[in-house]
Coordinates of C-alpha atoms and ligand atoms in Angstrom, one line a residue:
Chain W
M174 CA 43.7 -7.0 -5.1
I175 CA 43.1 -9.0 -8.8
E176 CA 41.7 -11.8 -6.5
F177 CA 39.0 -9.0 -4.4
L178 CA 38.0 -7.6 -7.3
Q179 CA 36.7 -10.3 -9.1
Q180 CA 35.0 -11.6 -5.5
L181 CA 33.2 -8.1 -6.0
I182 CA 32.2 -8.2 -9.4
D183 CA 30.4 -11.7 -8.7
G184 CA 29.4 -11.1 -5.9
F185 CA 27.8 -8.0 -7.3
S186 CA 25.7 -9.7 -10.3
Q187 CA 25.1 -12.2 -7.1
G188 CA 23.7 -9.1 -6.0
A189 CA 21.2 -8.0 -8.5
I190 CA 19.7 -11.0 -8.4
Y191 CA 18.9 -10.6 -4.7
A192 CA 17.5 -7.2 -4.9
L193 CA 15.3 -8.3 -7.8
I194 CA 13.8 -10.4 -5.6
A195 CA 14.0 -8.8 -1.9
L196 CA 11.9 -6.8 -3.4
G197 CA 8.5 -8.3 -4.2
Y198 CA 8.8 -9.1 0.0
T199 CA 9.3 -5.4 0.6
M200 CA 7.0 -4.3 -2.1
V201 CA 4.1 -6.9 -0.9
F202 CA 5.0 -6.4 2.7
G203 CA 4.2 -2.5 2.5
V204 CA 0.2 -2.9 1.1
L205 CA 0.1 -5.7 3.3
R206 CA 2.1 -5.8 6.2
F207 CA 3.0 -9.6 5.5
I208 CA 5.8 -11.6 4.1
N209 CA 5.0 -13.9 2.0
F210 CA 7.4 -17.0 2.2
A211 CA 6.1 -18.7 -1.5
H212 CA 7.8 -15.5 -3.0
G213 CA 10.9 -17.6 -3.3
D214 CA 9.2 -20.3 -5.2
V215 CA 7.2 -18.0 -7.9
F216 CA 11.2 -17.2 -8.6
M217 CA 11.8 -21.0 -9.6
L218 CA 8.2 -21.1 -11.3
G219 CA 10.4 -19.0 -12.9
A220 CA 13.3 -20.6 -14.0
F221 CA 11.1 -23.3 -15.2
A222 CA 9.1 -21.4 -17.0
G223 CA 11.9 -20.8 -19.0
L224 CA 13.7 -24.2 -19.4
Y225 CA 9.7 -25.4 -21.3
L226 CA 9.3 -21.7 -23.1
G227 CA 12.6 -21.4 -23.6
P228 CA 13.5 -23.3 -26.4
R229 CA 10.2 -22.6 -28.2
T230 CA 10.4 -19.3 -28.3
L231 CA 13.6 -18.7 -28.8
K232 CA 13.0 -20.8 -32.6
L233 CA 10.4 -18.2 -33.8
F234 CA 13.3 -15.7 -33.2
G235 CA 15.8 -18.3 -35.1
A236 CA 17.4 -21.4 -34.5
G237 CA 20.7 -20.7 -32.3
P238 CA 20.8 -18.5 -29.1
S239 CA 20.0 -15.0 -28.9
Y240 CA 19.7 -12.0 -27.3
I241 CA 15.5 -10.7 -28.4
G242 CA 15.3 -14.4 -28.2
A243 CA 15.8 -14.4 -24.0
A244 CA 14.5 -11.0 -23.7
A245 CA 11.4 -12.5 -25.1
V246 CA 12.1 -15.7 -22.8
M247 CA 12.4 -13.4 -20.4
L248 CA 9.3 -11.2 -20.2
L249 CA 6.8 -14.9 -21.0
A250 CA 8.4 -16.1 -17.7
M251 CA 7.9 -12.9 -15.9
L252 CA 3.7 -13.0 -17.3
V253 CA 3.4 -16.4 -15.9
C254 CA 5.0 -15.3 -12.6
A255 CA 2.8 -13.1 -12.9
V256 CA -0.2 -14.7 -13.2
I257 CA 1.1 -17.8 -10.3
G258 CA 1.3 -14.3 -8.3
I259 CA -2.2 -13.0 -8.7
I260 CA -3.7 -16.4 -8.3
I261 CA -1.2 -17.0 -5.3
E262 CA -2.7 -13.8 -3.5
R263 CA -6.9 -14.3 -4.6
L264 CA -6.5 -17.8 -3.2
C265 CA -4.6 -18.4 -0.4
Y266 CA -4.1 -15.3 1.1
R267 CA -7.5 -12.1 0.5
P268 CA -9.4 -15.0 2.3
L269 CA -7.8 -15.0 5.0
R270 CA -7.5 -10.2 4.8
E271 CA -9.6 -10.2 7.7
R272 CA -7.1 -12.8 10.4
P273 CA -5.0 -12.7 12.4
K274 CA -1.8 -11.9 10.5
L275 CA -0.5 -15.1 11.7
T276 CA -2.9 -16.7 10.4
V277 CA -1.8 -15.3 7.2
L278 CA 1.5 -16.3 7.2
I279 CA 1.8 -19.8 8.5
T280 CA -0.9 -20.2 4.8
A281 CA 2.4 -17.8 2.8
I282 CA 4.1 -21.2 4.7
G283 CA 2.2 -23.4 3.4
V284 CA 1.8 -22.4 -0.1
S285 CA 6.0 -22.5 0.5
L286 CA 5.5 -26.2 0.8
F287 CA 2.7 -27.0 -1.4
L288 CA 4.6 -25.1 -4.8
E289 CA 9.0 -26.6 -3.6
N290 CA 7.0 -30.4 -3.6
F291 CA 4.2 -29.7 -6.2
G292 CA 7.7 -28.9 -7.9
Q293 CA 9.2 -32.1 -7.6
F294 CA 6.6 -33.8 -8.3
I295 CA 5.5 -32.0 -11.9
F296 CA 9.4 -31.7 -13.1
G297 CA 10.9 -34.4 -11.3
A298 CA 13.0 -33.8 -7.9
N299 CA 16.9 -34.0 -10.2
P300 CA 18.2 -30.5 -11.7
K301 CA 17.0 -30.1 -15.2
S302 CA 20.5 -28.4 -17.1
F303 CA 18.5 -24.7 -18.6
P304 CA 18.4 -24.9 -22.2
E305 CA 21.1 -21.5 -23.6
L306 CA 19.9 -18.3 -24.5
I307 CA 22.6 -16.3 -25.0
N308 CA 26.3 -17.3 -25.9
N309 CA 27.6 -17.1 -22.4
R310 CA 31.6 -15.9 -22.6
A311 CA 33.5 -14.2 -20.7
F312 CA 34.7 -10.9 -22.4
E313 CA 38.0 -10.3 -23.6
L314 CA 39.7 -7.5 -21.0
P315 CA 41.8 -5.2 -23.8
E316 CA 45.5 -5.5 -22.7
W317 CA 45.9 -1.8 -21.3
W318 CA 44.0 -3.2 -18.7
G319 CA 47.1 -4.3 -17.1
Q320 CA 46.9 -6.4 -14.0
F321 CA 43.0 -6.3 -14.3
S322 CA 42.3 -7.7 -18.4
A323 CA 43.6 -10.8 -16.4
L324 CA 39.5 -10.1 -14.7
T325 CA 36.5 -12.8 -15.5
I326 CA 33.6 -10.3 -16.9
T327 CA 31.2 -13.0 -18.5
I328 CA 28.7 -11.0 -20.7
S329 CA 25.6 -12.7 -18.0
Q330 CA 27.4 -10.9 -15.1
V331 CA 27.0 -7.6 -16.9
L332 CA 23.6 -8.8 -18.3
V333 CA 22.1 -9.9 -15.5
V334 CA 23.5 -6.0 -14.0
A335 CA 22.0 -4.2 -17.1
V336 CA 18.7 -6.1 -16.0
T337 CA 18.3 -5.2 -13.1
L338 CA 19.1 -2.0 -13.2
V339 CA 16.8 -1.6 -15.7
L340 CA 14.1 -3.1 -14.0
L341 CA 14.5 -0.6 -11.0
I342 CA 14.2 2.2 -12.2
A343 CA 11.0 0.6 -14.0
M344 CA 9.8 0.2 -10.4
R345 CA 10.2 3.2 -8.8
H346 CA 8.9 5.1 -12.1
I347 CA 5.9 2.8 -11.4
V348 CA 5.8 3.9 -7.8
L349 CA 6.8 7.2 -7.7
H350 CA 4.7 9.1 -10.8
T351 CA 2.0 6.3 -12.0
R352 CA -1.8 6.8 -10.9
M353 CA -1.3 2.7 -9.4
G354 CA 1.9 3.6 -7.4
M355 CA -0.2 6.3 -6.2
A356 CA -2.9 3.9 -4.9
M357 CA 0.6 1.6 -3.4
R358 CA 1.6 4.0 -1.4
A359 CA -2.0 5.1 -0.3
L360 CA -2.9 1.6 0.3
S361 CA 0.6 1.1 2.3
F362 CA 0.9 4.5 4.5
N363 CA -3.0 3.4 5.4
P364 CA -5.2 1.5 4.2
V365 CA -8.8 3.3 5.7
A366 CA -7.7 6.4 4.4
A367 CA -6.5 4.9 0.8
S368 CA -10.2 3.2 0.6
L369 CA -12.0 6.5 1.5
M370 CA -10.2 7.9 -1.5
G371 CA -11.8 5.7 -3.5
I372 CA -8.7 3.8 -4.1
N373 CA -9.8 0.0 -4.6
T374 CA -7.9 -2.0 -2.2
D375 CA -8.5 -5.4 -4.2
V376 CA -7.0 -4.4 -7.5
V377 CA -4.0 -2.8 -6.5
I378 CA -2.7 -5.6 -3.9
S379 CA -3.3 -7.8 -6.7
F380 CA -1.4 -5.6 -8.8
T381 CA 1.3 -5.4 -6.2
F382 CA 1.8 -9.4 -6.2
G383 CA 2.1 -9.0 -9.7
L384 CA 5.0 -6.8 -10.3
G385 CA 6.3 -8.2 -7.4
S386 CA 6.5 -12.2 -8.9
A387 CA 7.1 -10.8 -12.9
L388 CA 10.4 -9.7 -11.1
A389 CA 11.1 -13.0 -9.4
G390 CA 10.2 -14.4 -12.5
A391 CA 12.7 -12.1 -14.5
A392 CA 15.4 -13.2 -11.8
G393 CA 14.7 -16.8 -12.1
I394 CA 15.5 -16.3 -16.4
L395 CA 19.2 -14.1 -15.1
I396 CA 20.3 -17.0 -12.8
S397 CA 19.8 -20.0 -14.7
I398 CA 21.7 -17.4 -17.7
Q399 CA 24.3 -18.0 -15.4
Q400 CA 24.0 -21.4 -13.7
P401 CA 22.0 -23.3 -15.7
S402 CA 21.7 -25.6 -13.4
I403 CA 17.6 -25.5 -12.3
D404 CA 16.0 -27.3 -9.1
P405 CA 12.3 -27.2 -7.5
L406 CA 14.0 -26.4 -4.0
M407 CA 16.2 -23.8 -5.8
G408 CA 13.6 -20.7 -4.2
V409 CA 14.4 -21.8 -1.0
N410 CA 17.7 -20.7 -0.3
A411 CA 17.6 -17.5 -2.5
G412 CA 14.2 -16.6 -1.2
L413 CA 16.0 -17.1 2.0
K414 CA 19.1 -14.9 1.1
A415 CA 16.8 -12.3 -0.8
F416 CA 14.2 -11.8 2.5
V417 CA 17.0 -11.8 5.1
A418 CA 17.9 -9.0 1.8
A419 CA 14.7 -6.5 2.2
V420 CA 15.2 -6.6 6.5
L421 CA 18.6 -6.1 5.9
G422 CA 18.0 -2.9 3.9
G423 CA 14.7 -2.1 6.3
I424 CA 11.7 -4.4 4.6
G425 CA 8.8 -2.2 2.7
N426 CA 11.7 0.0 2.0
L427 CA 12.5 0.1 -2.4
P428 CA 16.1 1.3 -2.4
G429 CA 16.3 -0.6 0.5
A430 CA 16.2 -4.3 -0.6
A431 CA 18.0 -2.9 -4.0
L432 CA 20.7 -2.2 -1.5
G433 CA 20.4 -5.0 0.8
G434 CA 20.9 -7.4 -1.8
I435 CA 24.0 -6.4 -3.2
L436 CA 25.3 -5.6 0.0
I437 CA 24.4 -9.5 0.8
G438 CA 25.7 -10.8 -2.9
L439 CA 29.0 -9.5 -1.8
L440 CA 28.9 -10.3 1.5
E441 CA 28.5 -14.0 0.4
Y442 CA 31.2 -14.4 -2.0
I443 CA 33.6 -12.8 0.3
V444 CA 33.0 -14.8 2.7
V445 CA 33.5 -17.7 0.7
G446 CA 36.7 -16.7 -0.8
Y447 CA 38.4 -15.4 2.0
V448 CA 37.3 -17.2 5.2
S449 CA 35.5 -20.6 4.3
P450 CA 32.4 -21.4 1.7
T451 CA 31.3 -23.9 5.2
Y452 CA 30.4 -20.4 7.0
R453 CA 28.8 -18.9 3.9
D454 CA 25.2 -18.5 5.3
A455 CA 26.7 -18.2 9.2
I456 CA 28.3 -15.8 8.3
V457 CA 25.9 -13.6 6.2
F458 CA 22.7 -14.0 9.7
G459 CA 25.5 -13.0 11.8
V460 CA 26.2 -9.7 10.3
L461 CA 21.6 -9.4 10.0
I462 CA 22.0 -9.8 13.1
L463 CA 25.0 -7.9 13.8
I464 CA 23.3 -5.0 11.9
L465 CA 19.4 -5.6 13.0
L466 CA 20.7 -4.7 17.2
V467 CA 22.3 -2.0 16.1
K468 CA 20.0 -0.6 13.0
P469 CA 16.3 -2.3 13.9
T470 CA 14.5 -1.1 11.1
G471 CA 17.2 -1.6 9.2
L472 CA 19.8 0.2 6.9
L473 CA 17.2 2.7 5.2
G474 CA 14.0 2.0 7.3
S475 CA 13.0 4.3 9.5
S476 CA 9.8 3.3 11.5
E477 CA 7.1 4.1 9.7
R478 CA 8.6 5.9 6.4
E479 CA 8.7 5.7 2.9
K480 CA 6.9 2.0 2.9
V481 CA 6.9 0.8 -0.2
Chain N
M888 CA -30.2 12.6 -0.2
L889 CA -28.8 9.4 2.7
E890 CA -31.9 7.4 4.4
I891 CA -30.6 5.0 7.1
K892 CA -33.6 2.4 7.6
N893 CA -32.7 0.0 11.3
L894 CA -28.9 -0.2 10.7
Q895 CA -27.2 -2.5 12.7
V896 CA -23.9 -3.6 13.0
R897 CA -22.0 -5.5 15.4
Y898 CA -18.3 -5.7 16.1
G899 CA -17.2 -9.3 16.0
T900 CA -20.5 -10.7 18.3
I901 CA -21.0 -6.9 20.3
A902 CA -23.7 -4.5 18.5
A903 CA -22.6 -1.3 18.2
L904 CA -26.1 -0.1 16.8
H905 CA -29.1 -1.0 17.1
G906 CA -31.6 0.1 14.9
I907 CA -30.6 3.6 13.5
S908 CA -32.8 5.5 11.2
L909 CA -31.9 9.1 10.3
K910 CA -32.7 10.8 7.4
V911 CA -30.6 13.6 5.6
E912 CA -31.7 15.9 3.1
R913 CA -29.9 17.7 0.7
G914 CA -28.2 20.7 0.9
S915 CA -29.0 20.2 4.8
I916 CA -25.9 20.4 8.1
V917 CA -27.4 17.3 9.9
T918 CA -25.5 16.5 13.2
L919 CA -24.7 13.4 15.3
V920 CA -24.2 14.1 19.1
G921 CA -23.3 11.9 22.1
A922 CA -20.6 10.3 24.2
N923 CA -17.5 8.4 23.7
G924 CA -18.5 4.7 22.4
A925 CA -21.9 6.4 21.2
G926 CA -21.7 4.4 18.1
K927 CA -21.3 8.0 16.2
S928 CA -17.8 6.7 14.3
T929 CA -19.7 3.4 13.7
I930 CA -22.4 4.9 11.2
L931 CA -20.4 6.6 9.5
R932 CA -18.4 3.9 8.8
A933 CA -21.2 1.7 7.7
I934 CA -22.3 4.8 5.4
S935 CA -18.9 4.5 3.6
G936 CA -18.6 0.6 3.5
L937 CA -15.1 0.1 6.4
V938 CA -17.5 -2.4 8.8
P939 CA -20.1 -4.2 7.0
V940 CA -24.0 -3.7 7.3
A941 CA -25.3 -6.8 9.7
D942 CA -29.1 -5.6 8.9
G943 CA -31.3 -2.9 7.8
S944 CA -30.5 -0.6 4.7
I945 CA -29.2 3.0 3.7
E946 CA -29.8 4.5 0.5
Y947 CA -27.6 7.1 -1.5
E948 CA -29.8 9.3 -3.5
G949 CA -32.2 7.2 -4.1
Q950 CA -29.7 3.4 -4.2
P951 CA -29.2 1.3 -2.1
I952 CA -26.0 1.3 -1.1
A953 CA -25.4 -0.9 2.4
N954 CA -22.3 -3.4 1.9
L955 CA -20.4 -1.7 -0.8
A956 CA -16.6 -1.6 -1.4
P957 CA -16.0 1.8 -0.1
H958 CA -14.3 3.0 -3.4
K959 CA -17.6 2.4 -5.1
I960 CA -19.2 4.2 -2.4
V961 CA -17.1 7.6 -2.9
A962 CA -17.4 7.1 -7.1
R963 CA -20.9 8.1 -6.0
G964 CA -20.3 11.3 -4.9
L965 CA -19.8 10.9 -0.9
A966 CA -16.9 11.7 1.2
H967 CA -15.5 10.8 4.7
V968 CA -13.3 12.8 7.1
P969 CA -12.3 10.1 9.1
E970 CA -11.9 10.9 12.9
G971 CA -8.4 10.8 13.5
R972 CA -8.0 12.6 9.8
M973 CA -5.9 10.0 8.8
V974 CA -3.9 12.0 6.4
F975 CA -0.8 10.6 4.7
A976 CA 2.3 11.8 7.1
N977 CA 4.4 11.3 4.5
L978 CA 2.7 12.7 2.0
T979 CA 3.2 17.0 1.2
V980 CA 0.0 18.7 1.5
M981 CA -0.4 19.1 -2.3
E982 CA 0.1 14.9 -2.8
N983 CA -2.2 15.1 -0.1
L984 CA -4.6 17.0 -1.9
L985 CA -4.4 15.2 -5.6
M986 CA -4.9 11.6 -3.3
G987 CA -8.2 13.3 -2.6
A988 CA -8.3 13.4 -6.9
Y989 CA -8.2 9.9 -7.2
L990 CA -10.6 8.9 -8.6
R991 CA -11.2 12.5 -11.5
R992 CA -10.4 12.2 -14.8
D993 CA -11.2 16.4 -15.9
R994 CA -7.1 17.1 -14.3
A995 CA -8.1 20.1 -16.5
A996 CA -10.0 21.8 -13.4
F997 CA -8.1 20.7 -10.4
P998 CA -5.8 24.7 -10.8
K999 CA -9.7 25.6 -10.0
D1000 CA -10.3 23.4 -7.1
L1001 CA -7.3 23.7 -5.8
D1002 CA -7.8 27.3 -5.5
Y1003 CA -10.9 27.1 -4.0
I1004 CA -9.3 24.8 -1.3
F1005 CA -6.5 27.0 -1.2
G1006 CA -8.8 30.3 -0.5
I1007 CA -11.0 28.6 1.9
F1008 CA -7.3 27.4 4.1
P1009 CA -5.0 30.0 2.6
R1010 CA -2.3 28.0 5.9
L1011 CA -2.7 24.7 3.6
K1012 CA -1.1 27.2 0.7
E1013 CA 1.6 27.7 2.9
R1014 CA 1.8 24.6 3.7
R1015 CA 1.5 22.6 0.2
K1016 CA 5.3 21.3 -0.2
Q1017 CA 5.7 20.5 3.5
T1018 CA 5.2 17.0 4.6
A1019 CA 1.3 16.3 6.3
G1020 CA 2.5 15.2 9.0
T1021 CA 4.7 18.2 10.0
L1022 CA 1.5 20.2 9.6
S1023 CA -0.6 20.9 13.6
G1024 CA -3.7 18.3 14.7
G1025 CA -5.9 21.7 13.0
E1026 CA -4.3 22.0 10.1
Q1027 CA -4.0 18.5 9.8
Q1028 CA -8.3 18.3 10.4
M1029 CA -7.8 21.7 7.1
L1030 CA -5.9 19.4 5.0
A1031 CA -8.2 16.2 5.2
I1032 CA -11.5 18.5 4.4
G1033 CA -9.6 20.0 1.4
R1034 CA -8.1 16.1 0.6
A1035 CA -12.2 15.1 1.3
L1036 CA -13.7 18.0 -0.9
M1037 CA -11.0 17.4 -3.9
S1038 CA -13.0 14.2 -4.9
K1039 CA -16.2 16.6 -5.1
P1040 CA -18.5 15.0 -3.1
K1041 CA -22.4 15.4 -3.1
C1042 CA -22.3 14.9 0.4
L1043 CA -19.8 15.2 3.3
M1044 CA -19.5 13.4 6.4
L1045 CA -17.1 14.7 9.3
D1046 CA -16.3 12.7 12.2
E1047 CA -15.5 15.1 15.5
P1048 CA -13.6 18.0 13.4
S1049 CA -12.9 19.1 16.6
L1050 CA -10.9 16.3 18.2
G1051 CA -8.2 17.3 19.6
I1052 CA -7.1 21.0 17.9
A1053 CA -7.0 24.5 19.5
P1054 CA -10.3 25.9 20.4
I1055 CA -9.8 29.5 17.9
L1056 CA -8.8 26.9 15.2
V1057 CA -11.8 24.9 15.8
R1058 CA -13.8 28.6 15.2
T1059 CA -12.4 28.9 12.0
I1060 CA -13.3 25.0 10.7
F1061 CA -17.1 25.3 11.7
E1062 CA -17.0 28.6 10.1
K1063 CA -15.8 26.8 7.1
I1064 CA -17.8 23.9 7.5
I1065 CA -20.9 26.5 7.4
E1066 CA -18.9 27.7 4.0
I1067 CA -18.4 24.6 1.6
N1068 CA -22.0 24.1 2.6
Q1069 CA -23.5 27.3 1.0
E1070 CA -21.0 27.9 -1.0
L1071 CA -20.8 24.7 -3.0
G1072 CA -24.1 23.4 -2.4
I1073 CA -22.6 20.6 0.0
T1074 CA -24.1 17.8 2.1
I1075 CA -23.1 17.6 5.7
L1076 CA -23.1 14.7 7.5
L1077 CA -21.5 15.4 10.8
V1078 CA -20.7 13.7 13.8
E1079 CA -19.6 16.0 17.1
Q1080 CA -18.8 15.9 20.7
N1081 CA -18.3 20.0 21.3
A1082 CA -22.6 19.3 20.8
N1083 CA -23.1 23.6 21.8
L1084 CA -20.9 24.8 18.4
A1085 CA -22.7 21.1 16.3
L1086 CA -26.2 22.2 17.2
E1087 CA -24.9 25.9 16.4
I1088 CA -24.0 25.2 12.7
S1089 CA -27.1 22.2 12.1
H1090 CA -30.3 22.1 10.6
R1091 CA -30.7 18.8 12.0
G1092 CA -29.4 17.5 15.1
Y1093 CA -29.2 12.9 16.5
V1094 CA -28.9 12.5 19.9
L1095 CA -27.0 9.0 19.8
E1096 CA -26.8 7.4 23.4
T1097 CA -25.9 3.0 23.3
G1098 CA -26.6 2.8 19.2
R1099 CA -29.5 3.6 19.4
I1100 CA -31.4 7.7 19.1
I1101 CA -33.3 8.5 21.8
L1102 CA -33.7 12.0 20.6
E1103 CA -34.5 14.3 16.4
D1104 CA -35.2 17.6 16.1
S1105 CA -34.5 20.6 14.5
S1106 CA -31.1 22.1 15.8
E1107 CA -32.9 25.0 17.8
A1108 CA -34.8 22.7 19.7
L1109 CA -32.6 20.6 20.8
R1110 CA -31.0 23.5 22.1
G1111 CA -33.8 24.7 23.7
N1112 CA -34.0 20.5 25.4
Q1113 CA -33.5 20.4 29.1
Q1114 CA -32.5 16.7 28.6
V1115 CA -29.2 18.5 26.0
R1116 CA -28.7 20.9 27.7
E1117 CA -27.9 18.8 30.6
C1118 CA -26.2 15.6 29.1
Y1119 CA -24.7 17.6 26.2
L1120 CA -24.2 21.2 26.4
G1121 CA -22.8 21.5 30.1
G1122 CA -25.4 21.2 31.3
E1123 CA -26.7 25.5 31.6
Ligands
ATP1219 N1 -13.0 -2.2 15.5 C1 -14.0 -2.5 16.2 N2 -13.5 -3.5 17.6 C2 -15.2 -3.7 18.4 N3 -15.1 -2.4 19.2 C3 -15.3 -1.5 18.2 C4 -14.8 -1.4 17.4 N4 -14.7 0.2 16.8 C5 -15.7 0.6 17.5 N5 -15.8 -0.2 18.2 C6 -18.0 -0.6 19.9 O1 -18.3 -0.1 19.9 C7 -19.1 1.3 20.3 C8 -19.1 2.6 19.5 O2 -17.5 3.1 18.6 P1 -17.9 4.3 18.7 O3 -16.6 4.6 18.0 O4 -18.2 3.9 16.9 O5 -18.1 4.7 19.1 P2 -17.5 6.9 19.1 O6 -19.6 6.6 19.1 O7 -17.3 7.4 17.2 O8 -17.4 7.0 19.9 P3 -16.1 8.4 20.2 O9 -16.8 9.3 20.2 O10 -15.5 7.6 21.3 O11 -15.7 8.4 18.8 C9 -17.9 1.3 21.5 O12 -18.8 0.2 21.9 C10 -16.7 1.3 21.1 O13 -16.4 0.4 22.1
MG1220 MG1 -16.1 8.3 16.7

């Protein structure tokens, strides 16, 4: 029982990170109808931004790890990733806007491979240890929790879930209640009609890439706080899982991406805990296939509704 | 208000318009009639910046607008109600109307404009909280027109407003088009296959055939024209 709860806790915080990355896939799909396969690598760049900017930024807020310092590092990484995401769209995808989707898709794979190899070239292929942004430790659970006080809940886990929640609420607000969000939704429903409303579609697309990439950057920092060893290929697996999460939740659907991320995280940890770590990915993808067989639009997707 | 000279548009290598020239006077209703595939929608799309102009010029209020981005053209007061209406099916009627006002900053004036639109199309008022996808074809057409009006256009382009709509609603919509023209002073460029009706409400007409203008005259004269009567008015 305790063991199962522990897997759920660990899986949930891992899933929150997948959810953040999945949002980027799903938003870009919403406005452009294509999968940005380089998105996982933007997440990796977010982690490396933290690696290089972290120590310097922390110094500004006193010597050691601090929450305010960590927040500053995360915001910086988000900014760096937003700029990178916007540049990728501008340079690689926009010139192909009128081309068949397959062309853009293959380009995205190319960009992904480029970033992975460029990362190995610049940062080195070996894992790097991530600076300590906060004093991460497990909470002392009170005695009166009885047997539950044997659970391990770390500060970083709580932080990851809390930050993800805040970012999700912020995203929801942007999409539903701002002018830019209105434009994003219009664009995802019908690009021609959107431009006839006076919406500058290029700006909206840039914004979408910026926003999605910023979330990936935040995820890059959050995962590095939890698992402080980063390498240039860390985006491959995380990106794939997050993509699966987005499809599972119904690609193009924001709450779906969040739900999909959490489910994938939980599933992974349950499989690792109760089946075998070896079969983790096989079972995760197997479940995806099963769910898509039953509901091809994903859990919350319904053919043409609620895009972005 | 709108003057087009020698407009040429190609889809890939296929020419859809072979040098169209036409003029829309301020305050008038001008209609384009022609068979399927003649290039009527293409003219509107080129004016709106939705398809690239290969050659020729488009002047709006004395300024060249050919090949400007669509949002810049809307900003100048040229609204386009596209073929097939293209309402945002997942948004409510109200949200659709507000989407039309996307470029406007004068939120304070919205209620007055909404009142006007609900005045000419009371159905929209009744259904303002309903999602647009649940409206009938005619109601969607009203919504598309209302949405375009929310941008406060000086010139309104309508692409086949009668398409797929119950005949009684077609009458209503055409009456409202006259009203919009007369009461708001909005110039109208109307594309219609229902040439009878279109020539009845418009001042001037152009007849299009496979990407060329073959006839132009006052609407009254066109309605009397033998060739037009045979080809487009059901040959009475
Ligand atoms: N996206 C496109 N790609 C290729 N050819 C096109 C495209 N859109 C239109 N055409 C062609 O251009 C020509 C003009 O089309 P257009 O839609 O302007 O005609 P229309 O007069 O509006 O016809 P309808 O009455 O059917 O709406 C047609 O021959 C059509 O096949
Ligand atoms: Mg047409």
